[in-house]
Amino acid sequence: MSYGIYIGKNHAAAGHGWLAGYGDEPSSHWLEVVPRASHPTGSTVTVGVDATAEMPGHRTDIPQVPETSRHLRVSYSYFLGVPAPITNGGLNEHGVAVRDIWSPGRPELIAMTPTDQTGPTYSDLARLVLERARTAREGVDLIGALIAEHGYSCYGGNSHIIADPDEAWVVLQYPGGLRLWVAERLGPDSIRASRPGYITAIPAQPNADFQFPDHFIATAIQLGWYDPAQGQFNPNAVYGDGKGRWDGVAWIEDELRARAARPEKIAFDDVVWAIATERLTGDTAGYGQVVPLVHPRHDALRVMWHAPIGPVTAPHVPVFMGMTEVPPEYGPHRYLTTGEAARFHDRRKVIARPNSVSSVPQGAEITRSAMQIFKHLMHAVFQDHETMLPIVQKHWRGHEARFAAELADVLRSAEVLIDAGEGRLATRLLDQHVRACLLMTLDEAGHLLRGLEAMLRVGGKLNLDHQTYRGPAQIW
């Protein structure tokens, strides 16, 4: 399902907006820095789903652009048969940030979706926006153009929040094979949460704040789902689940508006709280992201805060557009990676069984999996959450405060080096800082895990009943 929050800059203590959220998938996740790349004339990129997806279709090739942008993202290995690697978004070198969030379509639209659907998936759209868009509005236009030309391969409906330092857009895509999508602009006074994504009112024609294809309203009239005499068109009621804001969305939006009304407004720790609170974040959260929406003097100094699993029991660490290395501990591992259970590193059977070779480098498998360790820590905490959750959350929030206090000096040091023509040294500085922070928090997660496991065993609280689950109550 996933979860995203946009906070406009007029509500923020730092004077800039924020985009934050988490991915809500159970498979393996890993952090990636994807370099800028040039592509020969005539290059293509493969998009869509195949016959094995839960809502099947055909993979197709669409034209590649001459150059794709550098970006940071989290990838993962499985969701409803969508071909891996999959992504919900991240941040690109131009300051465009993307969050993907589920948004269910009307049952009739799901039923009429062709079994030979073609076109980009939700993941393809998120990735293509990161690779190609220079502004949030360009991302909206790109999604509209891709769907119009190539179609859309869905799993029942979806949405994205696309943001830059000036504005953000909520973009919904609907099932049915009818190439239906709609987008709403969010500005400096907006606070918007998506889980699922929603838009509840649009004008009769597209304008500066709303975008949709020419046939968007006409299709609903033709299907008998909307009569203009009923009043303003409500996409959620007509094409979506008809529920409007879900309870969790209403709760967090109201909480953030209350915090924004304070003299101090919304600070970094408030944004982290919004995606780390146990009322909204639990076992399903695969990772966390917080992006400050700013334009630094150098693109290399753009920041994305990354948590290796749901931040309810994990810390966010700042990572940088200008870094070049992700420690293998935070890269792909076989743990929870789809298909790896039947694969080997030994390549002797590759001719007889081409799919028998692991997709994960052998060297990576001798390193710790950050996702695995932090996931184990989450479940250790949850089994005694009344006692341990406040302690562990205080620990990680303290680290985030320290990282935030150090961040200005790190960025200024890198800026001085770049200005002096020492870009290589700036990159080395960023790589070393990220590596030190990521591995230090991973070490501490291991220590916490071992201590909590011992306490659970001695206290008789180790839950070995697979039919019961211990953890905080969530709104969704």
Short mmCIF file of C-alpha atoms in Angstrom, two decimals:
data_model
loop_
_atom_site.label_atom_id
_atom_site.label_comp_id
_atom_site.label_asym_id
_atom_site.label_seq_id
_atom_site.Cartn_x
_atom_site.Cartn_y
_atom_site.Cartn_z
CA MET A 1 0.00 0.00 0.00
CA SER A 2 2.78 2.44 0.97
CA TYR A 3 2.39 5.87 2.57
CA GLY A 4 3.40 9.40 1.60
CA ILE A 5 3.22 12.87 3.12
CA TYR A 6 3.78 16.28 1.53
CA ILE A 7 4.24 19.35 3.73
CA GLY A 8 4.29 22.75 2.01
CA LYS A 9 7.08 25.18 2.85
CA ASN A 10 4.80 27.71 4.58
CA HIS A 11 4.22 25.13 7.33
CA ALA A 12 7.88 24.26 7.83
CA ALA A 13 10.27 25.71 10.41
CA ALA A 14 13.16 25.44 7.93
CA GLY A 15 11.29 27.39 5.24
CA HIS A 16 11.26 24.53 2.73
CA GLY A 17 8.81 21.75 1.98
CA TRP A 18 9.13 18.04 2.82
CA LEU A 19 8.20 14.79 1.09
CA ALA A 20 8.29 11.68 3.27
CA GLY A 21 6.88 8.18 3.43
CA TYR A 22 7.59 4.48 3.37
CA GLY A 23 7.23 1.52 1.08
CA ASP A 24 4.76 -1.14 2.15
CA GLU A 25 6.01 -4.37 0.60
CA PRO A 26 7.30 -7.57 2.27
CA SER A 27 10.15 -8.47 -0.08
CA SER A 28 13.81 -7.46 0.18
CA HIS A 29 14.71 -3.77 -0.15
CA TRP A 30 18.02 -2.08 -0.92
CA LEU A 31 19.39 1.43 -1.36
CA GLU A 32 20.79 2.45 -4.76
CA VAL A 33 22.57 5.46 -6.22
CA VAL A 34 21.97 5.39 -9.98
CA PRO A 35 24.41 7.50 -12.05
CA ARG A 36 23.48 9.77 -14.91
CA ALA A 37 23.64 7.78 -18.16
CA SER A 38 23.73 8.42 -21.91
CA HIS A 39 21.84 6.16 -24.31
CA PRO A 40 22.45 5.57 -28.05
CA THR A 41 19.86 6.67 -30.58
CA GLY A 42 17.20 4.02 -30.97
CA SER A 43 17.58 2.65 -27.43
CA THR A 44 14.49 1.31 -25.70
CA VAL A 45 13.41 0.44 -22.17
CA THR A 46 11.14 -2.48 -21.31
CA VAL A 47 8.02 -1.70 -19.26
CA GLY A 48 4.83 -3.37 -18.05
CA VAL A 49 3.89 -6.75 -16.63
CA ASP A 50 3.88 -10.26 -18.05
CA ALA A 51 1.50 -13.21 -17.87
CA THR A 52 2.66 -14.16 -14.36
CA ALA A 53 1.42 -10.94 -12.72
CA GLU A 54 -1.76 -11.08 -10.62
CA MET A 55 -3.28 -8.73 -13.20
CA PRO A 56 -1.48 -10.05 -16.29
CA GLY A 57 -0.35 -8.26 -19.40
CA HIS A 58 2.43 -8.00 -21.99
CA ARG A 59 5.87 -6.46 -21.59
CA THR A 60 6.67 -3.90 -24.28
CA ASP A 61 9.57 -1.69 -25.28
CA ILE A 62 9.23 2.09 -25.32
CA PRO A 63 11.78 4.65 -26.58
CA GLN A 64 14.59 5.61 -24.24
CA VAL A 65 15.67 9.25 -23.90
CA PRO A 66 19.22 10.33 -24.83
CA GLU A 67 20.20 10.95 -21.20
CA THR A 68 18.77 9.80 -17.87
CA SER A 69 19.32 11.64 -14.59
CA ARG A 70 21.31 10.64 -11.57
CA HIS A 71 19.07 9.61 -8.69
CA LEU A 72 18.79 7.92 -5.30
CA ARG A 73 16.13 5.25 -4.85
CA VAL A 74 15.13 2.15 -2.94
CA SER A 75 14.47 -0.98 -5.01
CA TYR A 76 12.72 -4.19 -3.98
CA SER A 77 12.09 -7.61 -5.44
CA TYR A 78 8.37 -8.42 -5.43
CA PHE A 79 4.85 -7.03 -5.44
CA LEU A 80 1.89 -8.81 -7.08
CA GLY A 81 4.06 -10.24 -9.85
CA VAL A 82 5.38 -6.89 -11.11
CA PRO A 83 8.79 -7.61 -12.69
CA ALA A 84 11.74 -6.80 -10.44
CA PRO A 85 13.59 -4.67 -9.61
CA ILE A 86 10.71 -2.46 -8.49
CA THR A 87 10.83 1.04 -7.01
CA ASN A 88 8.44 3.45 -5.29
CA GLY A 89 10.64 6.45 -6.08
CA GLY A 90 13.33 8.55 -4.46
CA LEU A 91 15.13 11.80 -5.38
CA ASN A 92 16.88 12.90 -8.57
CA GLU A 93 19.69 15.35 -9.27
CA HIS A 94 17.24 18.09 -10.29
CA GLY A 95 15.44 18.03 -6.94
CA VAL A 96 12.41 16.04 -8.08
CA ALA A 97 11.24 13.59 -5.40
CA VAL A 98 8.70 10.80 -5.95
CA ARG A 99 6.63 8.65 -3.61
CA ASP A 100 4.40 5.87 -4.97
CA ILE A 101 1.23 5.01 -3.02
CA TRP A 102 -1.52 2.50 -3.72
CA SER A 103 -4.95 3.92 -4.62
CA PRO A 104 -7.69 1.35 -5.31
CA GLY A 105 -9.85 1.73 -8.40
CA ARG A 106 -13.56 1.11 -8.73
CA PRO A 107 -14.34 -2.65 -8.85
CA GLU A 108 -15.94 -2.31 -12.28
CA LEU A 109 -12.74 -0.74 -13.62
CA ILE A 110 -10.66 -3.56 -12.18
CA ALA A 111 -13.01 -6.12 -13.79
CA MET A 112 -12.76 -4.50 -17.23
CA THR A 113 -8.94 -4.30 -17.20
CA PRO A 114 -7.71 -6.28 -20.22
CA THR A 115 -5.65 -9.40 -19.52
CA ASP A 116 -3.28 -8.25 -22.28
CA GLN A 117 -2.74 -4.79 -20.79
CA THR A 118 0.41 -2.96 -21.85
CA GLY A 119 2.30 0.14 -20.80
CA PRO A 120 4.37 1.22 -17.80
CA THR A 121 3.57 0.00 -14.30
CA TYR A 122 3.48 2.15 -11.16
CA SER A 123 7.16 1.32 -10.65
CA ASP A 124 8.07 2.14 -14.25
CA LEU A 125 6.35 5.53 -13.89
CA ALA A 126 8.19 6.32 -10.64
CA ARG A 127 11.52 5.34 -12.16
CA LEU A 128 10.93 7.19 -15.44
CA VAL A 129 10.02 10.39 -13.58
CA LEU A 130 13.25 10.13 -11.57
CA GLU A 131 15.20 9.53 -14.77
CA ARG A 132 13.59 12.22 -16.92
CA ALA A 133 11.79 14.99 -15.01
CA ARG A 134 13.40 18.29 -14.04
CA THR A 135 10.36 19.61 -12.17
CA ALA A 136 7.33 18.09 -10.49
CA ARG A 137 5.07 19.43 -13.24
CA GLU A 138 7.29 17.79 -15.85
CA GLY A 139 6.75 14.53 -13.96
CA VAL A 140 2.98 14.94 -14.21
CA ASP A 141 3.17 15.72 -17.92
CA LEU A 142 5.48 12.74 -18.45
CA ILE A 143 3.06 10.33 -16.75
CA GLY A 144 0.17 11.70 -18.81
CA ALA A 145 2.10 11.41 -22.08
CA LEU A 146 3.35 7.88 -21.32
CA ILE A 147 -0.14 6.62 -20.48
CA ALA A 148 -1.64 8.31 -23.55
CA GLU A 149 0.94 6.78 -25.90
CA HIS A 150 1.69 3.41 -24.33
CA GLY A 151 -1.15 2.61 -21.92
CA TYR A 152 -0.87 1.69 -18.25
CA SER A 153 -0.29 -1.72 -16.64
CA CYS A 154 -2.04 -1.73 -13.29
CA TYR A 155 -2.59 -3.98 -10.30
CA GLY A 156 -5.88 -2.31 -9.35
CA GLY A 157 -5.08 1.40 -9.18
CA ASN A 158 -2.25 3.57 -7.95
CA SER A 159 -0.99 7.07 -7.22
CA HIS A 160 2.19 9.10 -6.86
CA ILE A 161 3.21 12.26 -5.06
CA ILE A 162 5.77 14.13 -7.16
CA ALA A 163 7.45 17.10 -5.49
CA ASP A 164 10.13 19.72 -6.07
CA PRO A 165 11.14 22.75 -3.98
CA ASP A 166 8.34 24.85 -5.53
CA GLU A 167 5.29 22.58 -5.61
CA ALA A 168 3.99 19.02 -5.52
CA TRP A 169 1.36 17.03 -7.39
CA VAL A 170 -0.79 14.04 -6.46
CA VAL A 171 -1.21 11.88 -9.57
CA LEU A 172 -3.74 9.02 -9.65
CA GLN A 173 -3.82 6.25 -12.27
CA TYR A 174 -6.89 4.04 -12.67
CA PRO A 175 -7.42 0.45 -13.83
CA GLY A 176 -9.67 -0.50 -16.72
CA GLY A 177 -7.37 -0.04 -19.69
CA LEU A 178 -9.06 3.31 -20.43
CA ARG A 179 -5.94 5.46 -19.91
CA LEU A 180 -7.57 7.41 -17.09
CA TRP A 181 -5.44 9.57 -14.79
CA VAL A 182 -5.85 12.80 -12.83
CA ALA A 183 -3.49 15.14 -10.98
CA GLU A 184 -3.96 17.81 -8.30
CA ARG A 185 -1.39 20.51 -7.49
CA LEU A 186 -0.22 20.99 -3.91
CA GLY A 187 1.33 24.30 -2.94
CA PRO A 188 3.17 25.99 -0.06
CA ASP A 189 0.11 25.91 2.19
CA SER A 190 -0.70 22.23 1.57
CA ILE A 191 -0.48 19.28 3.92
CA ARG A 192 -1.40 16.04 2.20
CA ALA A 193 -1.09 12.41 3.25
CA SER A 194 -1.74 9.50 0.90
CA ARG A 195 -2.63 5.96 1.98
CA PRO A 196 -4.38 5.52 -0.31
CA GLY A 197 -3.92 8.49 -2.63
CA TYR A 198 -7.07 10.53 -3.14
CA ILE A 199 -8.52 13.49 -5.06
CA THR A 200 -12.10 14.43 -4.17
CA ALA A 201 -12.98 17.32 -6.49
CA ILE A 202 -11.86 18.64 -9.88
CA PRO A 203 -13.14 21.39 -12.22
CA ALA A 204 -14.88 20.68 -15.53
CA GLN A 205 -11.70 21.50 -17.47
CA PRO A 206 -7.98 21.17 -16.67
CA ASN A 207 -6.29 24.27 -15.26
CA ALA A 208 -3.14 25.31 -13.40
CA ASP A 209 -4.09 23.24 -10.35
CA PHE A 210 -5.67 20.16 -11.96
CA GLN A 211 -4.63 18.06 -14.93
CA PHE A 212 -6.43 15.15 -16.61
CA PRO A 213 -7.00 13.84 -20.16
CA ASP A 214 -9.82 15.15 -22.36
CA HIS A 215 -11.85 11.95 -21.99
CA PHE A 216 -11.60 11.75 -18.19
CA ILE A 217 -15.04 13.12 -17.29
CA ALA A 218 -16.66 12.13 -20.58
CA THR A 219 -15.85 8.46 -19.94
CA ALA A 220 -17.68 8.54 -16.60
CA ILE A 221 -20.72 10.11 -18.28
CA GLN A 222 -20.66 7.49 -21.02
CA LEU A 223 -20.48 4.66 -18.48
CA GLY A 224 -23.40 6.13 -16.53
CA TRP A 225 -21.33 6.78 -13.42
CA TYR A 226 -21.62 10.57 -13.43
CA ASP A 227 -24.28 13.14 -14.35
CA PRO A 228 -23.05 16.74 -14.61
CA ALA A 229 -26.26 17.79 -12.88
CA GLN A 230 -24.89 16.10 -9.73
CA GLY A 231 -22.38 18.90 -9.29
CA GLN A 232 -18.59 18.92 -9.12
CA PHE A 233 -16.80 15.77 -10.32
CA ASN A 234 -15.35 13.67 -7.49
CA PRO A 235 -12.68 11.27 -8.87
CA ASN A 236 -12.59 9.26 -5.66
CA ALA A 237 -16.34 8.69 -5.69
CA VAL A 238 -16.58 7.99 -9.42
CA TYR A 239 -13.39 6.05 -10.23
CA GLY A 240 -11.93 5.18 -6.81
CA ASP A 241 -13.06 3.39 -3.67
CA GLY A 242 -15.52 6.14 -2.70
CA LYS A 243 -14.17 6.34 0.85
CA GLY A 244 -12.43 9.71 0.61
CA ARG A 245 -9.79 10.21 3.32
CA TRP A 246 -9.17 6.99 5.21
CA ASP A 247 -9.03 7.20 9.02
CA GLY A 248 -5.23 7.14 9.18
CA VAL A 249 -4.95 9.86 6.54
CA ALA A 250 -7.45 12.07 8.36
CA TRP A 251 -5.66 11.54 11.68
CA ILE A 252 -2.16 12.35 10.45
CA GLU A 253 -3.24 15.33 8.34
CA ASP A 254 -5.07 16.79 11.35
CA GLU A 255 -2.08 16.12 13.62
CA LEU A 256 0.32 17.83 11.21
CA ARG A 257 -1.98 20.83 10.79
CA ALA A 258 -2.08 21.21 14.55
CA ARG A 259 1.72 21.14 14.68
CA ALA A 260 1.92 23.60 11.80
CA ALA A 261 -0.27 26.03 13.76
CA ARG A 262 2.35 26.29 16.53
CA PRO A 263 4.75 29.25 16.45
CA GLU A 264 7.64 26.86 15.77
CA LYS A 265 5.75 25.16 12.88
CA ILE A 266 6.85 21.74 11.58
CA ALA A 267 10.48 20.70 12.05
CA PHE A 268 12.49 17.71 10.87
CA ASP A 269 11.65 15.69 13.98
CA ASP A 270 7.92 16.24 13.34
CA VAL A 271 8.30 14.87 9.81
CA VAL A 272 10.14 11.81 11.13
CA TRP A 273 7.48 11.31 13.79
CA ALA A 274 4.77 11.31 11.13
CA ILE A 275 6.24 8.23 9.43
CA ALA A 276 7.68 6.60 12.55
CA THR A 277 4.64 6.69 14.83
CA GLU A 278 3.51 3.20 15.80
CA ARG A 279 -0.08 4.23 15.08
CA LEU A 280 0.75 4.20 11.36
CA THR A 281 3.99 2.26 10.91
CA GLY A 282 4.56 -1.42 11.66
CA ASP A 283 5.59 -4.76 10.20
CA THR A 284 4.40 -3.95 6.67
CA ALA A 285 6.67 -0.90 6.27
CA GLY A 286 9.67 -1.95 4.20
CA TYR A 287 11.77 1.23 4.47
CA GLY A 288 11.48 4.96 5.18
CA GLN A 289 12.40 8.14 3.29
CA VAL A 290 12.43 11.84 4.20
CA VAL A 291 13.39 14.41 1.55
CA PRO A 292 13.98 18.11 2.33
CA LEU A 293 12.78 19.92 -0.80
CA VAL A 294 15.59 22.42 -1.41
CA HIS A 295 17.90 23.61 -4.18
CA PRO A 296 21.50 23.54 -2.84
CA ARG A 297 24.28 25.34 -4.71
CA HIS A 298 25.45 21.99 -6.09
CA ASP A 299 23.24 19.06 -7.07
CA ALA A 300 25.68 16.67 -5.36
CA LEU A 301 24.55 18.12 -2.02
CA ARG A 302 20.92 17.04 -2.30
CA VAL A 303 19.91 14.91 0.70
CA MET A 304 17.54 11.99 1.20
CA TRP A 305 17.14 10.51 4.69
CA HIS A 306 16.95 6.71 4.46
CA ALA A 307 15.72 4.09 6.94
CA PRO A 308 16.39 0.42 6.02
CA ILE A 309 13.00 -0.77 7.29
CA GLY A 310 9.99 0.98 8.78
CA PRO A 311 11.30 3.86 10.92
CA VAL A 312 9.09 2.90 13.86
CA THR A 313 12.15 0.95 15.10
CA ALA A 314 14.91 2.13 12.75
CA PRO A 315 16.86 5.37 12.26
CA HIS A 316 16.97 7.65 9.24
CA VAL A 317 20.49 8.36 7.98
CA PRO A 318 21.23 11.17 5.48
CA VAL A 319 22.49 9.99 2.09
CA PHE A 320 23.65 12.31 -0.68
CA MET A 321 23.20 12.70 -4.42
CA GLY A 322 26.96 13.10 -4.79
CA MET A 323 27.92 9.86 -3.10
CA THR A 324 29.01 6.95 -5.27
CA GLU A 325 28.98 3.96 -2.92
CA VAL A 326 26.33 2.15 -0.91
CA PRO A 327 27.83 -0.22 1.68
CA PRO A 328 27.04 -3.82 0.63
CA GLU A 329 25.24 -4.29 3.93
CA TYR A 330 22.57 -1.91 2.61
CA GLY A 331 22.59 -3.34 -0.91
CA PRO A 332 20.76 -6.43 -2.23
CA HIS A 333 20.91 -9.68 -0.23
CA ARG A 334 19.18 -13.01 -0.69
CA TYR A 335 17.12 -12.42 2.47
CA LEU A 336 13.46 -12.05 1.34
CA THR A 337 14.51 -11.66 -2.30
CA THR A 338 11.96 -13.33 -4.55
CA GLY A 339 13.23 -16.43 -6.35
CA GLU A 340 16.47 -16.76 -4.41
CA ALA A 341 15.34 -19.84 -2.46
CA ALA A 342 15.97 -22.02 -5.53
CA ARG A 343 19.20 -20.40 -6.70
CA PHE A 344 22.94 -20.92 -6.13
CA HIS A 345 26.11 -18.90 -6.49
CA ASP A 346 27.71 -21.94 -8.12
CA ARG A 347 27.36 -21.44 -11.90
CA ARG A 348 27.97 -25.04 -13.02
CA LYS A 349 24.25 -25.63 -13.66
CA VAL A 350 23.65 -22.38 -15.50
CA ILE A 351 23.37 -24.04 -18.94
CA ALA A 352 20.78 -26.61 -17.86
CA ARG A 353 18.97 -24.22 -15.53
CA PRO A 354 19.56 -20.58 -16.53
CA ASN A 355 17.46 -19.31 -13.63
CA SER A 356 19.44 -21.28 -11.05
CA VAL A 357 22.11 -18.60 -10.53
CA SER A 358 21.65 -16.09 -7.74
CA SER A 359 21.07 -12.47 -8.71
CA VAL A 360 22.99 -11.33 -5.62
CA PRO A 361 26.81 -11.07 -5.77
CA GLN A 362 28.59 -13.76 -3.79
CA GLY A 363 30.60 -11.14 -1.92
CA ALA A 364 27.45 -9.38 -0.74
CA GLU A 365 26.27 -12.58 0.90
CA ILE A 366 29.14 -12.60 3.38
CA THR A 367 28.09 -9.17 4.68
CA ARG A 368 25.30 -8.49 7.11
CA SER A 369 21.92 -7.61 5.63
CA ALA A 370 20.82 -4.32 7.16
CA MET A 371 17.23 -5.04 6.25
CA GLN A 372 17.36 -8.44 7.97
CA ILE A 373 18.92 -7.16 11.18
CA PHE A 374 16.62 -4.15 11.47
CA LYS A 375 13.59 -6.31 10.66
CA HIS A 376 14.58 -8.73 13.42
CA LEU A 377 15.00 -5.79 15.78
CA MET A 378 11.50 -4.56 14.90
CA HIS A 379 9.96 -7.87 15.89
CA ALA A 380 12.03 -8.10 19.05
CA VAL A 381 10.77 -4.66 20.07
CA PHE A 382 7.17 -5.42 19.10
CA GLN A 383 6.99 -8.53 21.30
CA ASP A 384 7.45 -6.28 24.34
CA HIS A 385 6.44 -2.99 22.77
CA GLU A 386 4.91 -1.44 25.85
CA THR A 387 8.33 -1.45 27.51
CA MET A 388 10.85 -1.48 24.68
CA LEU A 389 9.33 0.67 21.93
CA PRO A 390 9.74 4.01 23.77
CA ILE A 391 13.34 3.14 24.62
CA VAL A 392 14.36 2.11 21.09
CA GLN A 393 12.51 5.02 19.47
CA LYS A 394 14.22 7.49 21.81
CA HIS A 395 17.57 5.93 20.92
CA TRP A 396 17.12 6.27 17.16
CA ARG A 397 15.50 9.70 17.32
CA GLY A 398 18.55 10.81 19.30
CA HIS A 399 20.84 9.61 16.53
CA GLU A 400 18.75 11.44 13.93
CA ALA A 401 19.04 14.65 15.95
CA ARG A 402 22.82 14.25 16.06
CA PHE A 403 23.01 13.53 12.32
CA ALA A 404 20.85 16.59 11.65
CA ALA A 405 23.13 18.76 13.81
CA GLU A 406 26.20 17.51 11.89
CA LEU A 407 24.61 17.85 8.46
CA ALA A 408 25.31 21.55 7.90
CA ASP A 409 29.03 21.04 8.52
CA VAL A 410 29.20 18.02 6.22
CA LEU A 411 27.41 19.86 3.42
CA ARG A 412 29.50 23.01 3.90
CA SER A 413 32.72 20.99 3.80
CA ALA A 414 31.67 19.30 0.57
CA GLU A 415 30.59 22.64 -0.88
CA VAL A 416 33.98 24.21 -0.14
CA LEU A 417 35.72 21.29 -1.85
CA ILE A 418 33.50 21.48 -4.94
CA ASP A 419 33.98 25.25 -5.18
CA ALA A 420 37.74 24.68 -5.05
CA GLY A 421 37.55 22.25 -7.96
CA GLU A 422 38.04 19.22 -5.72
CA GLY A 423 34.87 17.32 -6.62
CA ARG A 424 36.64 13.99 -6.13
CA LEU A 425 37.49 14.86 -2.54
CA ALA A 426 33.91 16.03 -1.94
CA THR A 427 32.63 12.69 -3.18
CA ARG A 428 35.07 10.87 -0.94
CA LEU A 429 33.91 12.93 2.04
CA LEU A 430 30.26 12.15 1.36
CA ASP A 431 30.93 8.45 0.80
CA GLN A 432 32.88 8.15 4.03
CA HIS A 433 30.30 10.05 6.08
CA VAL A 434 27.42 7.93 4.79
CA ARG A 435 29.34 4.70 5.30
CA ALA A 436 30.27 5.63 8.87
CA CYS A 437 26.68 6.56 9.80
CA LEU A 438 25.08 3.54 8.13
CA LEU A 439 27.48 1.01 9.61
CA MET A 440 27.47 2.58 13.07
CA THR A 441 23.69 2.38 13.33
CA LEU A 442 23.78 -1.17 11.94
CA ASP A 443 26.28 -2.17 14.64
CA GLU A 444 24.04 -0.68 17.30
CA ALA A 445 20.98 -2.44 15.87
CA GLY A 446 22.82 -5.74 16.24
CA HIS A 447 23.68 -5.00 19.86
CA LEU A 448 20.10 -3.99 20.65
CA LEU A 449 18.77 -7.10 18.92
CA ARG A 450 20.96 -9.47 20.89
CA GLY A 451 20.06 -7.83 24.18
CA LEU A 452 16.33 -7.80 23.45
CA GLU A 453 16.36 -11.43 22.32
CA ALA A 454 17.99 -12.45 25.59
CA MET A 455 15.44 -10.46 27.59
CA LEU A 456 12.54 -12.02 25.67
CA ARG A 457 13.86 -15.53 26.26
CA VAL A 458 14.56 -15.03 29.95
CA GLY A 459 11.27 -13.23 30.50
CA GLY A 460 9.24 -15.91 28.72
CA LYS A 461 8.00 -13.40 26.13
CA LEU A 462 9.49 -14.93 22.97
CA ASN A 463 6.44 -15.47 20.78
CA LEU A 464 6.72 -18.89 19.10
CA ASP A 465 3.03 -19.19 18.19
CA HIS A 466 2.72 -18.48 14.47
CA GLN A 467 -1.01 -17.82 14.82
CA THR A 468 -0.58 -14.82 17.11
CA TYR A 469 1.07 -11.46 16.55
CA ARG A 470 2.38 -9.02 19.10
CA GLY A 471 2.77 -5.37 18.21
CA PRO A 472 1.28 -1.92 18.66
CA ALA A 473 -2.26 -1.26 17.47
CA GLN A 474 -2.39 0.62 14.16
CA ILE A 475 -5.10 2.79 12.63
CA TRP A 476 -4.69 0.98 9.30
#
